[in-house]
PDB file of C-alpha atoms and ligand atoms in Angstrom:
ATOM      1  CA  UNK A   1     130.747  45.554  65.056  1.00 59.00           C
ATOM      2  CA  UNK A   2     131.733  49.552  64.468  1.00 73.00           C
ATOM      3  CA  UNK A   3     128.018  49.548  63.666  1.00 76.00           C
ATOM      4  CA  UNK A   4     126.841  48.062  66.917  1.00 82.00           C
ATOM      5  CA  UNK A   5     129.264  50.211  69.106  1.00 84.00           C
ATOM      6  CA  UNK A   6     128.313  53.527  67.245  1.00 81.00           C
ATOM      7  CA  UNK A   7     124.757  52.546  68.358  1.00 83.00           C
ATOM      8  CA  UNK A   8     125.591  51.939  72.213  1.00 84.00           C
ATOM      9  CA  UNK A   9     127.231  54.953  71.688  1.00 84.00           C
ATOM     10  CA  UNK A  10     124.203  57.002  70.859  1.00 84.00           C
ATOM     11  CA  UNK A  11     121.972  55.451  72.876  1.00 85.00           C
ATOM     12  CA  UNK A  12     123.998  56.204  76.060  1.00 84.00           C
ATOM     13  CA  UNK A  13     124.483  59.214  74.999  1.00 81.00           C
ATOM     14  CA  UNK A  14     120.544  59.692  75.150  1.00 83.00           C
ATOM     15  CA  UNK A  15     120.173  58.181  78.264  1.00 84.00           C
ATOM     16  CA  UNK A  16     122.691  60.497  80.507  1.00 80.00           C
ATOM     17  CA  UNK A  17     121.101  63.695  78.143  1.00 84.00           C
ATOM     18  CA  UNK A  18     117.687  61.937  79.878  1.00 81.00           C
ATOM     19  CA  UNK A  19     118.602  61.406  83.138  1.00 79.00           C
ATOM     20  CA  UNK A  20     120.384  64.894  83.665  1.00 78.00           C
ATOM     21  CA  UNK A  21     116.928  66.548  82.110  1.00 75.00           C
ATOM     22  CA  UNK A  22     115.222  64.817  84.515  1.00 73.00           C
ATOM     23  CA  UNK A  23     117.446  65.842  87.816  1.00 75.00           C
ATOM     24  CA  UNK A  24     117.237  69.543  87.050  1.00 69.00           C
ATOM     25  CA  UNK A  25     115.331  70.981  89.783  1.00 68.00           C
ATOM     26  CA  UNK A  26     111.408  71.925  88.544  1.00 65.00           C
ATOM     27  CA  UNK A  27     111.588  76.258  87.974  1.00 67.00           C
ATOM     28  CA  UNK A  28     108.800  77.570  89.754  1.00 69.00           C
ATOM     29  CA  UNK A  29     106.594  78.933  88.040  1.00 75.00           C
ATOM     30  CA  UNK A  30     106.189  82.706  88.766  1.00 85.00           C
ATOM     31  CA  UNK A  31     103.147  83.998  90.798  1.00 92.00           C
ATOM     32  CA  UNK A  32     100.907  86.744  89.284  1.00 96.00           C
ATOM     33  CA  UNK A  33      97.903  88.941  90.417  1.00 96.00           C
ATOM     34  CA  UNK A  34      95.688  86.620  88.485  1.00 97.00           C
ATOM     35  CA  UNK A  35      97.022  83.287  89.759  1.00 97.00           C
ATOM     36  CA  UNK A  36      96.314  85.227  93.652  1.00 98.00           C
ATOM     37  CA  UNK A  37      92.948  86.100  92.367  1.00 98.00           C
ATOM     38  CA  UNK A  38      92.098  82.868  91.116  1.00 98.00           C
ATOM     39  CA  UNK A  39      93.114  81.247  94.765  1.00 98.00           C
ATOM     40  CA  UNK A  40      90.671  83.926  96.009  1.00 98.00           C
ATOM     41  CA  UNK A  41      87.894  83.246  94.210  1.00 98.00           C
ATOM     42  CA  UNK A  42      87.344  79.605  95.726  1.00 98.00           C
ATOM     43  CA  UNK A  43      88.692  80.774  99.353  1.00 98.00           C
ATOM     44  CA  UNK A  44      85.723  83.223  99.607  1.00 98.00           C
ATOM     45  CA  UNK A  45      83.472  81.124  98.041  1.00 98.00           C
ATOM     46  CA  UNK A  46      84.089  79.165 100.815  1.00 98.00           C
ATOM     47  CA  UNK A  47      84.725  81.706 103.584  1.00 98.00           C
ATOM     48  CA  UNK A  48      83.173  84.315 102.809  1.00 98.00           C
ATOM     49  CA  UNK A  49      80.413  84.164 100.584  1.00 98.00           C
ATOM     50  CA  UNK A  50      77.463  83.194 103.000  1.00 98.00           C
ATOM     51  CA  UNK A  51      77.616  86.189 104.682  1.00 98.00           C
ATOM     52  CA  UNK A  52      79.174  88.968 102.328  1.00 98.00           C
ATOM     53  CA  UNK A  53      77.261  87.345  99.227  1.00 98.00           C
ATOM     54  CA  UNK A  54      78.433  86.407  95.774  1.00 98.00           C
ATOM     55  CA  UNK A  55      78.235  89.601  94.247  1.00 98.00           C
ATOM     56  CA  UNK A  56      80.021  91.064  97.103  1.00 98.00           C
ATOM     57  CA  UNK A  57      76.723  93.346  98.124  1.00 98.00           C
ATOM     58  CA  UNK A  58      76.480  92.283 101.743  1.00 98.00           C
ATOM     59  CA  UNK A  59      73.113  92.203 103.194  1.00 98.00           C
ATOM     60  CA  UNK A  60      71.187  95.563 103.822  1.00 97.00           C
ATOM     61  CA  UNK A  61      71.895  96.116 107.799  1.00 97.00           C
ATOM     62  CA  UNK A  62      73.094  92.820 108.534  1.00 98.00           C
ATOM     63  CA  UNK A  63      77.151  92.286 106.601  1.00 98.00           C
ATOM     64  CA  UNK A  64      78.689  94.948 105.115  1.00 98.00           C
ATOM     65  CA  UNK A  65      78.706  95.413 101.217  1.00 98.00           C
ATOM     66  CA  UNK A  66      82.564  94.606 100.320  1.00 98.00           C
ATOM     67  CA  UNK A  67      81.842  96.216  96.616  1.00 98.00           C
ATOM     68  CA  UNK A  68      82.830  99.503  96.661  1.00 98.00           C
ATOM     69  CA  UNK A  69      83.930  99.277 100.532  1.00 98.00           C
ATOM     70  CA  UNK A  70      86.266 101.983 101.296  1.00 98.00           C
ATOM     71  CA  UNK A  71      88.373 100.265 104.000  1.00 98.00           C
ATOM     72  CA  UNK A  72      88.770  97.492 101.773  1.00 98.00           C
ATOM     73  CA  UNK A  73      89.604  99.494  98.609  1.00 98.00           C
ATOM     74  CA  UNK A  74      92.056 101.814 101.005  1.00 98.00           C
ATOM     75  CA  UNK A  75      93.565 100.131 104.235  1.00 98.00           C
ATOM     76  CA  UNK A  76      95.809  96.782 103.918  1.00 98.00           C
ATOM     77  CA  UNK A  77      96.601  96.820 107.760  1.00 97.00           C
ATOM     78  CA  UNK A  78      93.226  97.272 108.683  1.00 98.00           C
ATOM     79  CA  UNK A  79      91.409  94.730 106.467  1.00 98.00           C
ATOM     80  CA  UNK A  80      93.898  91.743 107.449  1.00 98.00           C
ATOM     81  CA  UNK A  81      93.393  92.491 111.035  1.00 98.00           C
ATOM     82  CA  UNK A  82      89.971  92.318 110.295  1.00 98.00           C
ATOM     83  CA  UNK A  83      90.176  88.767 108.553  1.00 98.00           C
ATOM     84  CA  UNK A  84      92.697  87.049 111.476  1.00 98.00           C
ATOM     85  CA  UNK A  85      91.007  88.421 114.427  1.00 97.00           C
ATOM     86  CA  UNK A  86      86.982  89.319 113.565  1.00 98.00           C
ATOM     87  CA  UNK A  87      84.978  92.088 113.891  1.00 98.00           C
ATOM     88  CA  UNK A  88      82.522  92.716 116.397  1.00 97.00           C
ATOM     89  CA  UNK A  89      82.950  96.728 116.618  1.00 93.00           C
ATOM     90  CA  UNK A  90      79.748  97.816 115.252  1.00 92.00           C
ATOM     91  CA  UNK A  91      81.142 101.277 113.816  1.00 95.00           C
ATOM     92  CA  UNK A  92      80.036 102.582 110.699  1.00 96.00           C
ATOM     93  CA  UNK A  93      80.959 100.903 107.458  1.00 97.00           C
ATOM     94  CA  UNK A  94      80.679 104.067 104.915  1.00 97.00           C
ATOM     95  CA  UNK A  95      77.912 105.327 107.019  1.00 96.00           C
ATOM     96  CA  UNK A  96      75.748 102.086 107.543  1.00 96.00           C
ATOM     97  CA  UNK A  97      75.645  99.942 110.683  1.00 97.00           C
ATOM     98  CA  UNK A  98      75.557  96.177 110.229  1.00 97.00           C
ATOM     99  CA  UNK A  99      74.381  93.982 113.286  1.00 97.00           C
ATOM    100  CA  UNK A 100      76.365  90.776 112.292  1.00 97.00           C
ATOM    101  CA  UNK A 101      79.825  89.555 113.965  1.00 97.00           C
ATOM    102  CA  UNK A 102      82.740  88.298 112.055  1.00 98.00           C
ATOM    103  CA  UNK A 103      84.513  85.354 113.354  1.00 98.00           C
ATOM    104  CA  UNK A 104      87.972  85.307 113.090  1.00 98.00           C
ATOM    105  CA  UNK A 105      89.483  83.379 109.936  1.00 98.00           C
ATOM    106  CA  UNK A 106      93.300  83.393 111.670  1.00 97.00           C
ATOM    107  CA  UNK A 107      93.386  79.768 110.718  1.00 98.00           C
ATOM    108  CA  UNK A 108      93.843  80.684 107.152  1.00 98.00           C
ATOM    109  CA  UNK A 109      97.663  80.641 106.195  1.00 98.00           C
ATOM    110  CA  UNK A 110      99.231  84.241 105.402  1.00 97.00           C
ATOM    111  CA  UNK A 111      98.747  83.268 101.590  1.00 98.00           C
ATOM    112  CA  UNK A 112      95.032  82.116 101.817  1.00 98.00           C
ATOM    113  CA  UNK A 113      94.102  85.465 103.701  1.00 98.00           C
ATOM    114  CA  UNK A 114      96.453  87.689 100.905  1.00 98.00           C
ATOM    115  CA  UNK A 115      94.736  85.623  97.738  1.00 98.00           C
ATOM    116  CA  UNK A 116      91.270  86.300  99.223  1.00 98.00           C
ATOM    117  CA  UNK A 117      91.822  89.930 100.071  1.00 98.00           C
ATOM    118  CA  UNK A 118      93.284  90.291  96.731  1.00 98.00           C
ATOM    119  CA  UNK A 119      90.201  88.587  94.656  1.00 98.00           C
ATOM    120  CA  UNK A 120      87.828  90.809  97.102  1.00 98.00           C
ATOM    121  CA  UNK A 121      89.961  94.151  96.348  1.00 98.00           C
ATOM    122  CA  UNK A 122      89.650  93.027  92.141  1.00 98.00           C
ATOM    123  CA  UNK A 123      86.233  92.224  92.178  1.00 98.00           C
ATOM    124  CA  UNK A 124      82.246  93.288  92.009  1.00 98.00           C
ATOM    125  CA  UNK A 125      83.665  96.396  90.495  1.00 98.00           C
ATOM    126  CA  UNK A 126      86.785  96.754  92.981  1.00 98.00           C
ATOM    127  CA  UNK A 127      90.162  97.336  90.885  1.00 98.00           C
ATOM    128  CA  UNK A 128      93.001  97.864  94.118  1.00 98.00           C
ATOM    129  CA  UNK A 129      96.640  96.534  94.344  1.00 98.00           C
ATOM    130  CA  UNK A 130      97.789  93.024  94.796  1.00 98.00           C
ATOM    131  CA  UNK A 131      98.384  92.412  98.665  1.00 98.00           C
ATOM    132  CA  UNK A 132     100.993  89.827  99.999  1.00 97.00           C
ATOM    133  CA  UNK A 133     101.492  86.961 102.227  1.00 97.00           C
ATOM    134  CA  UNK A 134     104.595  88.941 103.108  1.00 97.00           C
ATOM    135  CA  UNK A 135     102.215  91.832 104.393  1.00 97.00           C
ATOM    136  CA  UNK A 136      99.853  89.587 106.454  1.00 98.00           C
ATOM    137  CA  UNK A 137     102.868  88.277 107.874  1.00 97.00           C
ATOM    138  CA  UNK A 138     103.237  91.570 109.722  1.00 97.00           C
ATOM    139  CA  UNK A 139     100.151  92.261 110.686  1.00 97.00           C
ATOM    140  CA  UNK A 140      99.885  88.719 112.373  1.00 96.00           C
ATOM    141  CA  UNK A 141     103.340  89.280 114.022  1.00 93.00           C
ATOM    142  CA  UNK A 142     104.175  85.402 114.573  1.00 70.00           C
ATOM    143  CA  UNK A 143     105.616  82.790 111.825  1.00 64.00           C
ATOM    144  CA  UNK A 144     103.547  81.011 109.909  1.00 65.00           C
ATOM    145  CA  UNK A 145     103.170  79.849 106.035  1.00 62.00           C
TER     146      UNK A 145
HETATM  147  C1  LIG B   1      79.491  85.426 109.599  1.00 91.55           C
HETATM  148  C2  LIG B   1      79.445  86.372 108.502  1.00 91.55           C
HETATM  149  C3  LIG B   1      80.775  86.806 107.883  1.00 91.55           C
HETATM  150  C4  LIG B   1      81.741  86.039 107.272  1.00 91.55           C
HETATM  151  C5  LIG B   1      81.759  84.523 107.086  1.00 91.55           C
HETATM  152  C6  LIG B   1      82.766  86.965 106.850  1.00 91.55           C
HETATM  153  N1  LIG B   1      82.420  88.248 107.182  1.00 91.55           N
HETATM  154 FE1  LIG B   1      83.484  89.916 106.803  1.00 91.55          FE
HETATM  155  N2  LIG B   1      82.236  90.997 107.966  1.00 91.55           N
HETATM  156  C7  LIG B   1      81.041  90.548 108.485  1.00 91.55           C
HETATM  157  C8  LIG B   1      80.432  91.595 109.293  1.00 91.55           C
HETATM  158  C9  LIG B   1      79.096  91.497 110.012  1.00 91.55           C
HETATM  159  C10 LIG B   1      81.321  92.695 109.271  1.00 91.55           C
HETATM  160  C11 LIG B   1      81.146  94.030 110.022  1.00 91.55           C
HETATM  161  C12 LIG B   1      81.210  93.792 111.536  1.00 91.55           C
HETATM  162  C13 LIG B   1      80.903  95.012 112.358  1.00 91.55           C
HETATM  163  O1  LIG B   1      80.289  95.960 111.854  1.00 91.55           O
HETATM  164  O2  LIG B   1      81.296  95.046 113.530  1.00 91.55           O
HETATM  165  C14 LIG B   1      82.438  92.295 108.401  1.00 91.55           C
HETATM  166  C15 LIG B   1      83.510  93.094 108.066  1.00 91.55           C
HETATM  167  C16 LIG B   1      84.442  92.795 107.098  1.00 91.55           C
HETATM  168  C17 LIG B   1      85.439  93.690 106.596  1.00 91.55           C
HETATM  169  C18 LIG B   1      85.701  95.124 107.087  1.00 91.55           C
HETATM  170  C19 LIG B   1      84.866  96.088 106.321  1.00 91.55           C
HETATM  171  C20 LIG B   1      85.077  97.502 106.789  1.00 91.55           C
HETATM  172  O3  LIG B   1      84.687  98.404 106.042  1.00 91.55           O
HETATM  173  O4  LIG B   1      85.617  97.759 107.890  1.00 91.55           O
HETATM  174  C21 LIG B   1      86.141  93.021 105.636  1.00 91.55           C
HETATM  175  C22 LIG B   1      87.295  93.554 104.785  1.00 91.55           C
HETATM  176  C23 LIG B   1      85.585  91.695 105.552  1.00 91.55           C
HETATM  177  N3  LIG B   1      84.549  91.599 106.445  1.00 91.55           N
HETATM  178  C24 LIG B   1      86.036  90.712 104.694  1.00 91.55           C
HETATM  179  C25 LIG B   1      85.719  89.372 104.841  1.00 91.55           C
HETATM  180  C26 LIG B   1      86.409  88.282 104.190  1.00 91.55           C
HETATM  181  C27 LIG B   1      87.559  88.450 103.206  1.00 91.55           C
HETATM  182  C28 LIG B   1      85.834  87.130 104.621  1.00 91.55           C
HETATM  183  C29 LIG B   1      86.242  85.722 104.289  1.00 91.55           C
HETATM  184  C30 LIG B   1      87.598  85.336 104.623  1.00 91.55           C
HETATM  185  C31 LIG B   1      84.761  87.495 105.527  1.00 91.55           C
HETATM  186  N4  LIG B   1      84.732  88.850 105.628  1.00 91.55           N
HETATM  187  C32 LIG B   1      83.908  86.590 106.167  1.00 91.55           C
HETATM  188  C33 LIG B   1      80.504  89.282 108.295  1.00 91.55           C
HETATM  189  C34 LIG B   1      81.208  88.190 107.817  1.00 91.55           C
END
């Protein structure tokens, strides 16, 4: 009988350890540049790719190269407004002209556009700092995830 009790005891004891474990809220895990990058890396393979090329070397006259591309490597504000609303300006792009448009990609969340920015800025040779969803936010001016 003190044997049997001991043993509810213990197993109850278990069970509420269990069920408390289980109704602590999940920590979220902590973003980091390579986690953004990673995102990146499939949203311009998807987005971006056809045009600006896997490599990131653009086509001769056509898209801009975005390896080695100064506005990309140097101005945040510029690039996002680039990515929400097009391009169609036809001004040099460190001293070439390229006769393509770029649809806007404004239906990408503020995340999506930071993530791909940040893979393009960290890769074909790029190294530049981590941009945010917090910094697209801005330049896009209205709410949105
Ligand atoms: C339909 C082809 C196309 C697609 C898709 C495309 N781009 Fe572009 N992109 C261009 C062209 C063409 C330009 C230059 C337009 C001009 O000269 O007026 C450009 C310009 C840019 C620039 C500005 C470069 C500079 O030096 O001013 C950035 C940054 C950029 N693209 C990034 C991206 C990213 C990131 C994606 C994917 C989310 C993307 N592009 C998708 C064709 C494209």
């Amino acid at each position: 009988m003190k044997k049997n009790s001991l043993l509810v005891l213990v197993l109850l004891t278990v069970m509420v350890y269990a069920l408390a474990q289980s109704q602590k809220p999940k920590q979220k895990t902590q973003d980091t540049p390579a986690a953004s990058i990673e995102r990146g890396r499939a949203i311009y393979q998807k987005e971006c790719l056809s045009c600006h090329q896997a490599d990131g070397g653009g086509v001769p006259h056509i898209n801009p190269p975005l390896a080695g591309n100064t506005v990309l490597l140097n101005d945040k504000t510029k690039i996002i407004a680039v990515v929400l609303k097009g391009m169609t300006d036809r001004i040099p792009i460190d001293d070439e002209y390229y006769s393509n448009n770029m649809a806007s990609h404004a239906y990408l969340t503020n995340q999506e556009i930071a993530d791909v920015l940040t893979f393009a800025r960290n890769s074909f040779g790029n190294k530049a700092s981590v941009l945010t969803a917090a910094e697209v936010k801005v330049v896009r001016g209205v709410k949105k995830k």
